[in-house]
Amino acid sequence: MITRMSSLFLRTLREDPADAEVPSHKLLVRAGYVRRVAPGGYTWLPLGLRVLRNIETVVREEMDAIGAQEIQFPALLPREPYEKTGRWTEYGDGLFRLKDRKGADYLLGPTHEELFALTVKGEYSSYKDYPVVLYQIQTKYRDEARPRAGILRGREFVMKDSYSFDLDDEGLSRSYQLHRDAYIKIFDRLGLEYVIVAATSGAMGGSASEEFLAVAETGEDTYVRSTGSGYAANVEAVVTPPPPARSLEGLPEAQVHHTPGTPTIATLVEYLNTKTDLGRTFTAADTLKNVMVKTRQPGAKEWEILGIGIPGDREVDQKRLEASLEPAQVALLEEADFAANPFLVKGYIGPKALQDNGIRYLVDPRVVTGTAWVTGADKADHHVVDLVAGRDFTPDGTIEAAEVREGDASPDGQGTLVAARGIEIGHIFQLGRKYTDAFEVDALGADSKPIRITMGSYGVGVSRLVGAIAEQHHDELGLVWPRAVAPADVHVVIAGKDESVFAGAEQLAAELDAAGVRVLLDDRKATPGVKFADAELIGVPTILVVGRGLAKGVVEVKDRATGDREDVPVDEVVARLVKLVRG
Amino acid sequence: MITRMSSLFLRTLREDPADAEVPSHKLLVRAGYVRRVAPGGYTWLPLGLRVLRNIETVVREEMDAIGAQEIQFPALLPREPYEKTGRWTEYGDGLFRLKDRKGADYLLGPTHEELFALTVKGEYSSYKDYPVVLYQIQTKYRDEARPRAGILRGREFVMKDSYSFDLDDEGLSRSYQLHRDAYIKIFDRLGLEYVIVAATSGAMGGSASEEFLAVAETGEDTYVRSTGSGYAANVEAVVTPPPPARSLEGLPEAQVHHTPGTPTIATLVEYLNTKTDLGRTFTAADTLKNVMVKTRQPGAKEWEILGIGIPGDREVDQKRLEASLEPAQVALLEEADFAANPFLVKGYIGPKALQDNGIRYLVDPRVVTGTAWVTGADKADHHVVDLVAGRDFTPDGTIEAAEVREGDASPDGQGTLVAARGIEIGHIFQLGRKYTDAFEVDALGADSKPIRITMGSYGVGVSRLVGAIAEQHHDELGLVWPRAVAPADVHVVIAGKDESVFAGAEQLAAELDAAGVRVLLDDRKATPGVKFADAELIGVPTILVVGRGLAKGVVEVKDRATGDREDVPVDEVVARLVKLVRG
């Protein structure tokens, strides 16, 4: 295929678009790959569509290779199935909802768990039918609160979503592993640097769950990784390694102190170190901060008040707290709640009042038996010192609610954690029976008894990958596509005005085309400077410059990524490039 | 590629679905190609998706061959551009509208004229940039009042829409002709029987317009064709050939007659033939029926009353009337209109009162100068006989509002018209400057003056084509796909239980696969009867039966379309089939 720049629907821009913050967004717009139509809505111009399709092909090949079968659902879906699973309301503002001319409720599919489950139920009935893995590469819709970074977080986007249906948990594990392996192949083929992080399963329910994050400083997903091992995890999924429990022997008695005007950790530590004579220096890490929240289970009417105890040197991480309490909803206490529970003395809440009043009390995993804390004495301006866990109070359990910090010990015991950022490009997880329960998806077993099917759910952000790859593969001059996704194999720049140069370049392009090489031919009447700049911006991996050297039988081959240039005899260059392209 | 029926996500049905009326719908559901999700919303199962993709490939190849460039727009579009062209409201209930979380108005694109025009305006500026043809193969949405016939008229469907942008009318004509030629190639390659009919351009505005209709009794589009030529047209587009004008010399005087109780054509003719002695026999064709309507131009507030005169033996065809008056809105007169215009005497309206009172009066093209008519005398129970056009009244023009009947003379003067039905599969038309005017899409000319761009618009119903092809290619046993779109090339039926038969079939399938033949292999543990029935239903063009004959070195090749069977030596069959498939 020869694509001629003289007629290609492409106009490159010299200036970054005003609304673009990240390099991939700037460059994909400047190089004429995408254009914005609405917030989070983009048009794919010819070169962009090619990259998108190349990625789709890689994804499709690897899905087919694990025996997954491609189908395609509508994007416009009726309310009923989503009502049945509760997602019609749970999805909140993130769901695009609409009515048809008869007033019936519809939605634009954000993911298709319901439809896949219903379809398998509709076609399959016997245990002999299973397992099955189905997938689609399809346009999805989510009304993101803050669409950003161009195609990295759009409101209309292309996703590969697949779903496995198995008779039992071992089957689900196998399907999960097949996907995990396929995703590794996909992202490797696409030339991505990525990490696989342990994840929580979010609002989808389920058990094992991992995310594939493309490493990128501009990514909006934060994760942590270990300096001493391959460990990586979503911040929400980090499990705090508890210190060993300590002996209660010989620990000092708990003592209540008058600590006027110390409702915060900072004022408390300051007071203890300057206004008391306890013979020790206290730090925030010696204090136990009790944060009050209330939670409500899905479908429940009543809220439950909950106390969360974490070391005073750490803040509560709202996302970790919410992930720990899912699927329950979490809210802060309101004035009315404090009024209704006068034993909660703001700024001075301690474990005792909570436990005396039947309030569930969960603590950070660092609060192990034998650790001594300064904490609230349930009385204004008073704290208790040397309150010992396992002696003076017994929590109802632990909770991962404290922030994760760089330097924290890695959960696998090797090295410490550092923070990093990435772009979520894939997510695999064991969904379990949430959807098959909702729709009673059963297989008739060999013993004629029904077997409830278990599901896995697996997504790849196909259009987002265009952005993620661009984010990793660019330099100050423009895009630098990996060969597997590039919109062409060779960018032929005609650097000269002579007819003979044009004719020579056309000849080479034709020979390359005949050999199956995809050629982007810059046959425009423009200066070499303009053409070179556009070639760097567009980012085809190999640039062939046909210019004055042609008269001496020489053309130049340039590697876009390394910048290496080499003069090559014109009668050798086609064979050289064909070899290069075929790898 | 080998697709195994033992694991294929496919369950055929023995019964027709309850909601299916047309053969394609019944068979596509029974053979497991599609499943209904909502009214007008279908899921493509694996075999259906393959056929859809095969069609997409043919369409894409022929569009690329005429230099059209593929891009892709979002389906979720902002209101503003559609507001600007008036289509936000003009589309009426047919448009799916929705709001995002911020309350901004969006729509699901029914066609993308606005976006294409804006995109070209955004990228191009000089006359040197033109012409350009852009297309997309994309999911579209229309809230049809009566989604029907499965995928033939869905509310979510795949369409190829392309748009040409030219500097002048000759350019537009060339772009139109390129598309016309491409469409002929597409529909020929897809094995369709179709007609190209003259069409009106509908709500889109514009001039030259033709529709491609797949011939099908079950089609919902009616058209007429000539018995004596290749002429075919939408009923709306039929131009009535006027008879030659006649001399006014020696025609009898117009005379008013008392015709009590004759408000209808039937009662009038009966009265004239039995209660008067005019020395002639009258038929309905001798009478001139005056139908009153009112019209309103887009954006106008006032309605205009309009008189339509047509021969009394014909009814007004509402669609033809509306097409003739487009883009104006048309409505019947209400009682209040008659009350406000007392000169309109219901049942006895004549040309005179209309013309005396300044009402525009348009007549059927058959009402030429010198024709004499019986028509209303603008007085209850009175008609005028021998009222001559061009002598006693002069219409303000002609209008195509009368019904077209089988037996009418063909507009090209050759043969007469007969009615037929078809499925609209393509539409090409010269849109003109409606959208480029709305968005001021100009090119800077060589003389530095702006040139307003002119557009063509061209659509192919890609998903509908799956239904249209099925409608033409089936028999009582099932589907009979043309090779170009079939979900596989060869359906290998293992008709036997012996391991050797299975092994032999597997061997043949592997050899076919190695030669690039797409194989559907029925390796299920089912009876030969079940397998044969499914093979007929699924409709792969060639069926290879591997059974007991294998022991004697013979397999059977069956042509699905003709039913022809032939025993072929097993060591020759692969070569034979490869040749057959490659054509």
GROMACS .gro file of N, CA and C in nm, chain A residues 6-13 32 35 37-39 41-47 49 52-53 60 69-78 93-94 96-102 106 108 115 119-120 123-124 128-129 132 134 137-139 141 143-145 155-156 158, chain B residues 6-13 32 35 37-39 41-47 49 53 60 69-78 93-94 96-102 106 108 115 119-120 123-125 128-129 132 134 137-139 141 143-145 155-156 158:
model
  384
    6SER      N    1   0.041   1.383  -0.068
    6SER     CA    2  -0.018   1.492  -0.148
    6SER      C    3  -0.169   1.488  -0.142
    7SER      N    4  -0.227   1.370  -0.118
    7SER     CA    5  -0.374   1.363  -0.112
    7SER      C    6  -0.424   1.312   0.023
    8LEU      N    7  -0.335   1.273   0.111
    8LEU     CA    8  -0.377   1.222   0.242
    8LEU      C    9  -0.452   1.329   0.320
    9PHE      N   10  -0.561   1.289   0.381
    9PHE     CA   11  -0.639   1.385   0.462
    9PHE      C   12  -0.565   1.405   0.594
   10LEU      N   13  -0.469   1.496   0.586
   10LEU     CA   14  -0.379   1.516   0.699
   10LEU      C   15  -0.325   1.657   0.693
   11ARG      N   16  -0.339   1.728   0.800
   11ARG     CA   17  -0.271   1.856   0.814
   11ARG      C   18  -0.204   1.855   0.950
   12THR      N   19  -0.072   1.860   0.952
   12THR     CA   20  -0.002   1.863   1.080
   12THR      C   21  -0.004   2.005   1.134
   13LEU      N   22   0.008   2.014   1.266
   13LEU     CA   23   0.004   2.145   1.331
   13LEU      C   24   0.139   2.173   1.394
   32GLY      N   25  -0.188   1.492   1.347
   32GLY     CA   26  -0.307   1.465   1.265
   32GLY      C   27  -0.363   1.324   1.279
   35ARG      N   28  -0.885   1.419   1.625
   35ARG     CA   29  -0.938   1.553   1.642
   35ARG      C   30  -1.052   1.545   1.743
   37VAL      N   31  -1.402   1.625   1.911
   37VAL     CA   32  -1.537   1.662   1.868
   37VAL      C   33  -1.618   1.716   1.986
   38ALA      N   34  -1.595   1.658   2.101
   38ALA     CA   35  -1.668   1.696   2.222
   38ALA      C   36  -1.581   1.653   2.339
   39PRO      N   37  -1.614   1.694   2.463
   39PRO     CA   38  -1.531   1.648   2.575
   39PRO      C   39  -1.528   1.495   2.578
   41GLY      N   40  -1.464   1.301   2.337
   41GLY     CA   41  -1.508   1.240   2.211
   41GLY      C   42  -1.414   1.280   2.098
   42TYR      N   43  -1.353   1.183   2.035
   42TYR     CA   44  -1.251   1.211   1.934
   42TYR      C   45  -1.280   1.143   1.801
   43THR      N   46  -1.242   1.212   1.694
   43THR     CA   47  -1.248   1.156   1.560
   43THR      C   48  -1.112   1.097   1.527
   44TRP      N   49  -1.115   0.979   1.468
   44TRP     CA   50  -0.990   0.916   1.423
   44TRP      C   51  -0.968   0.955   1.278
   45LEU      N   52  -0.862   1.031   1.253
   45LEU     CA   53  -0.827   1.064   1.116
   45LEU      C   54  -0.750   0.944   1.055
   46PRO      N   55  -0.721   0.948   0.923
   46PRO     CA   56  -0.671   0.825   0.859
   46PRO      C   57  -0.554   0.757   0.931
   47LEU      N   58  -0.451   0.834   0.969
   47LEU     CA   59  -0.335   0.768   1.032
   47LEU      C   60  -0.371   0.711   1.169
   49LEU      N   61  -0.665   0.606   1.267
   49LEU     CA   62  -0.749   0.487   1.252
   49LEU      C   63  -0.663   0.365   1.219
   52LEU      N   64  -0.508   0.245   1.540
   52LEU     CA   65  -0.613   0.180   1.619
   52LEU      C   66  -0.641   0.040   1.566
   53ARG      N   67  -0.652   0.028   1.434
   53ARG     CA   68  -0.682  -0.102   1.373
   53ARG      C   69  -0.568  -0.201   1.393
   60ARG      N   70  -0.703  -0.902   1.875
   60ARG     CA   71  -0.789  -1.007   1.820
   60ARG      C   72  -0.712  -1.138   1.802
   69GLN      N   73  -1.397  -1.647   2.151
   69GLN     CA   74  -1.477  -1.631   2.029
   69GLN      C   75  -1.536  -1.490   2.026
   70GLU      N   76  -1.522  -1.426   1.910
   70GLU     CA   77  -1.565  -1.287   1.899
   70GLU      C   78  -1.713  -1.277   1.863
   71ILE      N   79  -1.782  -1.195   1.936
   71ILE     CA   80  -1.921  -1.162   1.905
   71ILE      C   81  -1.934  -1.010   1.918
   72GLN      N   82  -2.051  -0.957   1.896
   72GLN     CA   83  -2.065  -0.812   1.914
   72GLN      C   84  -2.205  -0.775   1.960
   73PHE      N   85  -2.209  -0.704   2.071
   73PHE     CA   86  -2.336  -0.658   2.126
   73PHE      C   87  -2.368  -0.517   2.079
   74PRO      N   88  -2.494  -0.480   2.086
   74PRO     CA   89  -2.525  -0.338   2.066
   74PRO      C   90  -2.461  -0.254   2.178
   75ALA      N   91  -2.444  -0.126   2.153
   75ALA     CA   92  -2.401  -0.033   2.258
   75ALA      C   93  -2.523   0.025   2.328
   76LEU      N   94  -2.633   0.034   2.254
   76LEU     CA   95  -2.758   0.087   2.310
   76LEU      C   96  -2.835  -0.030   2.372
   77LEU      N   97  -2.848  -0.027   2.502
   77LEU     CA   98  -2.900  -0.144   2.573
   77LEU      C   99  -3.021  -0.110   2.658
   78PRO      N  100  -3.111  -0.205   2.673
   78PRO     CA  101  -3.229  -0.179   2.756
   78PRO      C  102  -3.194  -0.177   2.905
   93ASP      N  103  -2.369   0.878   3.802
   93ASP     CA  104  -2.359   0.973   3.691
   93ASP      C  105  -2.271   0.922   3.577
   94GLY      N  106  -2.200   0.813   3.601
   94GLY     CA  107  -2.107   0.763   3.500
   94GLY      C  108  -2.177   0.695   3.383
   96PHE      N  109  -2.444   0.686   3.076
   96PHE     CA  110  -2.528   0.765   2.985
   96PHE      C  111  -2.663   0.695   2.976
   97ARG      N  112  -2.769   0.763   3.017
   97ARG     CA  113  -2.904   0.706   3.011
   97ARG      C  114  -2.988   0.786   2.912
   98LEU      N  115  -3.081   0.720   2.847
   98LEU     CA  116  -3.170   0.791   2.755
   98LEU      C  117  -3.301   0.715   2.740
   99LYS      N  118  -3.396   0.781   2.679
   99LYS     CA  119  -3.527   0.720   2.656
   99LYS      C  120  -3.552   0.710   2.506
  100ASP      N  121  -3.623   0.607   2.464
  100ASP     CA  122  -3.659   0.601   2.323
  100ASP      C  123  -3.791   0.674   2.301
  101ARG      N  124  -3.842   0.671   2.178
  101ARG     CA  125  -3.961   0.750   2.146
  101ARG      C  126  -4.084   0.704   2.223
  102LYS      N  127  -4.078   0.581   2.274
  102LYS     CA  128  -4.191   0.531   2.353
  102LYS      C  129  -4.172   0.553   2.502
  106TYR      N  130  -3.316   0.333   2.825
  106TYR     CA  131  -3.198   0.268   2.765
  106TYR      C  132  -3.072   0.326   2.826
  108LEU      N  133  -2.621   0.353   2.739
  108LEU     CA  134  -2.509   0.323   2.650
  108LEU      C  135  -2.411   0.238   2.732
  115LEU      N  136  -2.515  -0.861   2.953
  115LEU     CA  137  -2.553  -0.915   2.823
  115LEU      C  138  -2.481  -1.045   2.793
  119THR      N  139  -2.667  -1.395   2.736
  119THR     CA  140  -2.650  -1.462   2.607
  119THR      C  141  -2.604  -1.607   2.627
  120VAL      N  142  -2.509  -1.626   2.717
  120VAL     CA  143  -2.464  -1.763   2.744
  120VAL      C  144  -2.579  -1.845   2.801
  123GLU      N  145  -2.803  -1.958   2.515
  123GLU     CA  146  -2.755  -2.057   2.417
  123GLU      C  147  -2.718  -2.190   2.480
  124TYR      N  148  -2.660  -2.183   2.599
  124TYR     CA  149  -2.602  -2.305   2.657
  124TYR      C  150  -2.688  -2.359   2.770
  128LYS      N  151  -2.167  -2.996   2.934
  128LYS     CA  152  -2.078  -3.029   2.823
  128LYS      C  153  -2.047  -2.905   2.737
  129ASP      N  154  -2.133  -2.803   2.748
  129ASP     CA  155  -2.113  -2.682   2.667
  129ASP      C  156  -1.995  -2.599   2.717
  132VAL      N  157  -1.654  -2.166   2.811
  132VAL     CA  158  -1.654  -2.083   2.691
  132VAL      C  159  -1.600  -1.945   2.728
  134LEU      N  160  -1.596  -1.562   2.557
  134LEU     CA  161  -1.648  -1.475   2.450
  134LEU      C  162  -1.586  -1.336   2.464
  137ILE      N  163  -1.480  -0.647   2.053
  137ILE     CA  164  -1.402  -0.523   2.045
  137ILE      C  165  -1.502  -0.419   2.004
  138GLN      N  166  -1.536  -0.330   2.096
  138GLN     CA  167  -1.658  -0.253   2.078
  138GLN      C  168  -1.647  -0.115   2.140
  139THR      N  169  -1.731  -0.028   2.091
  139THR     CA  170  -1.733   0.109   2.141
  139THR      C  171  -1.812   0.115   2.272
  141TYR      N  172  -1.919   0.349   2.640
  141TYR     CA  173  -1.953   0.485   2.683
  141TYR      C  174  -1.951   0.496   2.834
  143ASP      N  175  -1.976   0.831   3.115
  143ASP     CA  176  -1.984   0.976   3.132
  143ASP      C  177  -1.885   1.018   3.240
  144GLU      N  178  -1.758   1.018   3.204
  144GLU     CA  179  -1.651   1.053   3.298
  144GLU      C  180  -1.672   1.194   3.352
  145ALA      N  181  -1.646   1.210   3.481
  145ALA     CA  182  -1.658   1.343   3.541
  145ALA      C  183  -1.554   1.437   3.479
  155ARG      N  184  -1.493   0.962   2.679
  155ARG     CA  185  -1.627   0.921   2.720
  155ARG      C  186  -1.683   0.819   2.620
  156GLU      N  187  -1.629   0.818   2.501
  156GLU     CA  188  -1.658   0.714   2.402
  156GLU      C  189  -1.525   0.653   2.364
  158VAL      N  190  -1.292   0.262   2.256
  158VAL     CA  191  -1.298   0.125   2.209
  158VAL      C  192  -1.234   0.034   2.313
  589SER      N  193  -1.773  -2.826   1.760
  589SER     CA  194  -1.782  -2.880   1.897
  589SER      C  195  -1.763  -2.772   2.002
  590SER      N  196  -1.691  -2.665   1.966
  590SER     CA  197  -1.671  -2.559   2.065
  590SER      C  198  -1.726  -2.424   2.018
  591LEU      N  199  -1.776  -2.418   1.896
  591LEU     CA  200  -1.828  -2.291   1.844
  591LEU      C  201  -1.948  -2.245   1.926
  592PHE      N  202  -1.950  -2.115   1.956
  592PHE     CA  203  -2.063  -2.060   2.033
  592PHE      C  204  -2.181  -2.046   1.938
  593LEU      N  205  -2.252  -2.157   1.924
  593LEU     CA  206  -2.359  -2.164   1.825
  593LEU      C  207  -2.458  -2.270   1.869
  594ARG      N  208  -2.582  -2.233   1.875
  594ARG     CA  209  -2.688  -2.330   1.893
  594ARG      C  210  -2.794  -2.298   1.789
  595THR      N  211  -2.815  -2.390   1.696
  595THR     CA  212  -2.919  -2.367   1.595
  595THR      C  213  -3.056  -2.399   1.654
  596LEU      N  214  -3.157  -2.338   1.594
  596LEU     CA  215  -3.293  -2.359   1.645
  596LEU      C  216  -3.376  -2.428   1.539
  615GLY      N  217  -2.830  -1.918   1.409
  615GLY     CA  218  -2.737  -1.870   1.511
  615GLY      C  219  -2.644  -1.759   1.466
  618ARG      N  220  -2.888  -1.249   1.754
  618ARG     CA  221  -2.985  -1.264   1.861
  618ARG      C  222  -3.038  -1.126   1.896
  620VAL      N  223  -3.166  -0.828   2.124
  620VAL     CA  224  -3.143  -0.777   2.259
  620VAL      C  225  -3.253  -0.679   2.299
  621ALA      N  226  -3.302  -0.605   2.203
  621ALA     CA  227  -3.404  -0.502   2.228
  621ALA      C  228  -3.469  -0.476   2.092
  622PRO      N  229  -3.581  -0.403   2.088
  622PRO     CA  230  -3.641  -0.374   1.957
  622PRO      C  231  -3.538  -0.305   1.867
  624GLY      N  232  -3.240  -0.397   1.809
  624GLY     CA  233  -3.102  -0.409   1.859
  624GLY      C  234  -3.062  -0.556   1.861
  625TYR      N  235  -2.958  -0.590   1.788
  625TYR     CA  236  -2.918  -0.729   1.772
  625TYR      C  237  -2.773  -0.753   1.810
  626THR      N  238  -2.749  -0.871   1.865
  626THR     CA  239  -2.614  -0.916   1.892
  626THR      C  240  -2.568  -1.002   1.775
  627TRP      N  241  -2.445  -0.979   1.732
  627TRP     CA  242  -2.384  -1.061   1.626
  627TRP      C  243  -2.311  -1.176   1.692
  628LEU      N  244  -2.358  -1.297   1.669
  628LEU     CA  245  -2.288  -1.415   1.720
  628LEU      C  246  -2.172  -1.446   1.623
  629PRO      N  247  -2.085  -1.543   1.656
  629PRO     CA  248  -1.960  -1.558   1.578
  629PRO      C  249  -1.980  -1.566   1.427
  630LEU      N  250  -2.073  -1.650   1.380
  630LEU     CA  251  -2.090  -1.663   1.235
  630LEU      C  252  -2.145  -1.535   1.173
  632LEU      N  253  -2.105  -1.230   1.283
  632LEU     CA  254  -2.002  -1.127   1.283
  632LEU      C  255  -1.905  -1.148   1.166
  636ARG      N  256  -1.830  -0.879   0.879
  636ARG     CA  257  -1.693  -0.835   0.853
  636ARG      C  258  -1.654  -0.857   0.706
  643ARG      N  259  -1.501  -0.169   0.208
  643ARG     CA  260  -1.378  -0.093   0.233
  643ARG      C  261  -1.285  -0.097   0.111
  652GLN      N  262  -1.094   0.805   0.172
  652GLN     CA  263  -1.008   0.784   0.288
  652GLN      C  264  -1.093   0.759   0.411
  653GLU      N  265  -1.055   0.653   0.484
  653GLU     CA  266  -1.137   0.614   0.598
  653GLU      C  267  -1.099   0.689   0.724
  654ILE      N  268  -1.199   0.740   0.791
  654ILE     CA  269  -1.180   0.802   0.922
  654ILE      C  270  -1.292   0.748   1.012
  655GLN      N  271  -1.297   0.791   1.135
  655GLN     CA  272  -1.407   0.745   1.219
  655GLN      C  273  -1.447   0.850   1.321
  656PHE      N  274  -1.576   0.882   1.320
  656PHE     CA  275  -1.629   0.979   1.414
  656PHE      C  276  -1.688   0.910   1.535
  657PRO      N  277  -1.704   0.984   1.644
  657PRO     CA  278  -1.782   0.927   1.754
  657PRO      C  279  -1.928   0.910   1.709
  658ALA      N  280  -1.999   0.824   1.780
  658ALA     CA  281  -2.144   0.812   1.759
  658ALA      C  282  -2.218   0.909   1.851
  659LEU      N  283  -2.156   0.939   1.963
  659LEU     CA  284  -2.216   1.031   2.060
  659LEU      C  285  -2.170   1.172   2.025
  660LEU      N  286  -2.264   1.254   1.982
  660LEU     CA  287  -2.228   1.383   1.924
  660LEU      C  288  -2.297   1.498   1.996
  661PRO      N  289  -2.230   1.613   2.001
  661PRO     CA  290  -2.291   1.728   2.066
  661PRO      C  291  -2.404   1.787   1.981
  676ASP      N  292  -3.882   1.246   1.621
  676ASP     CA  293  -3.869   1.134   1.713
  676ASP      C  294  -3.763   1.034   1.668
  677GLY      N  295  -3.715   1.049   1.545
  677GLY     CA  296  -3.620   0.951   1.492
  677GLY      C  297  -3.481   0.963   1.550
  679PHE      N  298  -3.219   0.976   1.863
  679PHE     CA  299  -3.197   0.947   2.005
  679PHE      C  300  -3.123   1.065   2.065
  680ARG      N  301  -3.187   1.129   2.162
  680ARG     CA  302  -3.126   1.245   2.229
  680ARG      C  303  -3.098   1.210   2.374
  681LEU      N  304  -2.994   1.266   2.431
  681LEU     CA  305  -2.964   1.242   2.572
  681LEU      C  306  -2.884   1.358   2.628
  682LYS      N  307  -2.874   1.359   2.760
  682LYS     CA  308  -2.797   1.464   2.827
  682LYS      C  309  -2.681   1.399   2.901
  683ASP      N  310  -2.570   1.472   2.911
  683ASP     CA  311  -2.460   1.419   2.991
  683ASP      C  312  -2.477   1.466   3.135
  684ARG      N  313  -2.380   1.432   3.220
  684ARG     CA  314  -2.393   1.459   3.363
  684ARG      C  315  -2.400   1.608   3.392
  685LYS      N  316  -2.354   1.689   3.299
  685LYS     CA  317  -2.361   1.834   3.321
  685LYS      C  318  -2.485   1.895   3.259
  689TYR      N  319  -2.679   1.592   2.388
  689TYR     CA  320  -2.609   1.506   2.293
  689TYR      C  321  -2.709   1.428   2.210
  691LEU      N  322  -2.724   1.058   1.938
  691LEU     CA  323  -2.655   0.945   1.876
  691LEU      C  324  -2.668   0.963   1.726
  698LEU      N  325  -2.059   1.664   1.089
  698LEU     CA  326  -1.925   1.641   1.139
  698LEU      C  327  -1.822   1.635   1.026
  702THR      N  328  -1.517   1.889   0.986
  702THR     CA  329  -1.381   1.835   0.988
  702THR      C  330  -1.303   1.881   0.866
  703VAL      N  331  -1.367   1.877   0.750
  703VAL     CA  332  -1.298   1.924   0.629
  703VAL      C  333  -1.267   2.073   0.642
  706GLU      N  334  -0.955   2.116   0.855
  706GLU     CA  335  -0.824   2.073   0.805
  706GLU      C  336  -0.784   2.145   0.677
  707TYR      N  337  -0.880   2.169   0.590
  707TYR     CA  338  -0.846   2.218   0.457
  707TYR      C  339  -0.878   2.366   0.441
  708SER      N  340  -0.800   2.433   0.358
  708SER     CA  341  -0.827   2.575   0.338
  708SER      C  342  -0.809   2.620   0.193
  711LYS      N  343  -0.628   2.394  -0.359
  711LYS     CA  344  -0.538   2.284  -0.394
  711LYS      C  345  -0.565   2.159  -0.313
  712ASP      N  346  -0.631   2.177  -0.198
  712ASP     CA  347  -0.658   2.062  -0.111
  712ASP      C  348  -0.767   1.971  -0.169
  715VAL      N  349  -1.178   1.593  -0.207
  715VAL     CA  350  -1.147   1.487  -0.111
  715VAL      C  351  -1.276   1.408  -0.085
  717LEU      N  352  -1.418   1.131   0.198
  717LEU     CA  353  -1.394   1.067   0.327
  717LEU      C  354  -1.507   0.970   0.357
  720ILE      N  355  -1.699   0.348   0.836
  720ILE     CA  356  -1.788   0.233   0.854
  720ILE      C  357  -1.817   0.231   1.002
  721GLN      N  358  -1.940   0.265   1.037
  721GLN     CA  359  -1.962   0.303   1.177
  721GLN      C  360  -2.103   0.267   1.222
  722THR      N  361  -2.118   0.258   1.351
  722THR     CA  362  -2.247   0.226   1.410
  722THR      C  363  -2.334   0.350   1.417
  724TYR      N  364  -2.745   0.525   1.474
  724TYR     CA  365  -2.863   0.508   1.558
  724TYR      C  366  -2.981   0.587   1.503
  726ASP      N  367  -3.408   0.611   1.594
  726ASP     CA  368  -3.519   0.559   1.674
  726ASP      C  369  -3.639   0.534   1.582
  727GLU      N  370  -3.630   0.427   1.507
  727GLU     CA  371  -3.736   0.390   1.411
  727GLU      C  372  -3.868   0.371   1.485
  728ALA      N  373  -3.976   0.417   1.422
  728ALA     CA  374  -4.108   0.398   1.482
  728ALA      C  375  -4.143   0.249   1.487
  738ARG      N  376  -3.249  -0.027   1.499
  738ARG     CA  377  -3.232   0.107   1.555
  738ARG      C  378  -3.084   0.136   1.579
  739GLU      N  379  -3.005   0.029   1.588
  739GLU     CA  380  -2.859   0.042   1.591
  739GLU      C  381  -2.807  -0.043   1.476
  741VAL      N  382  -2.493  -0.083   1.134
  741VAL     CA  383  -2.364  -0.043   1.080
  741VAL      C  384  -2.385   0.015   0.941
   0.00000   0.00000   0.00000
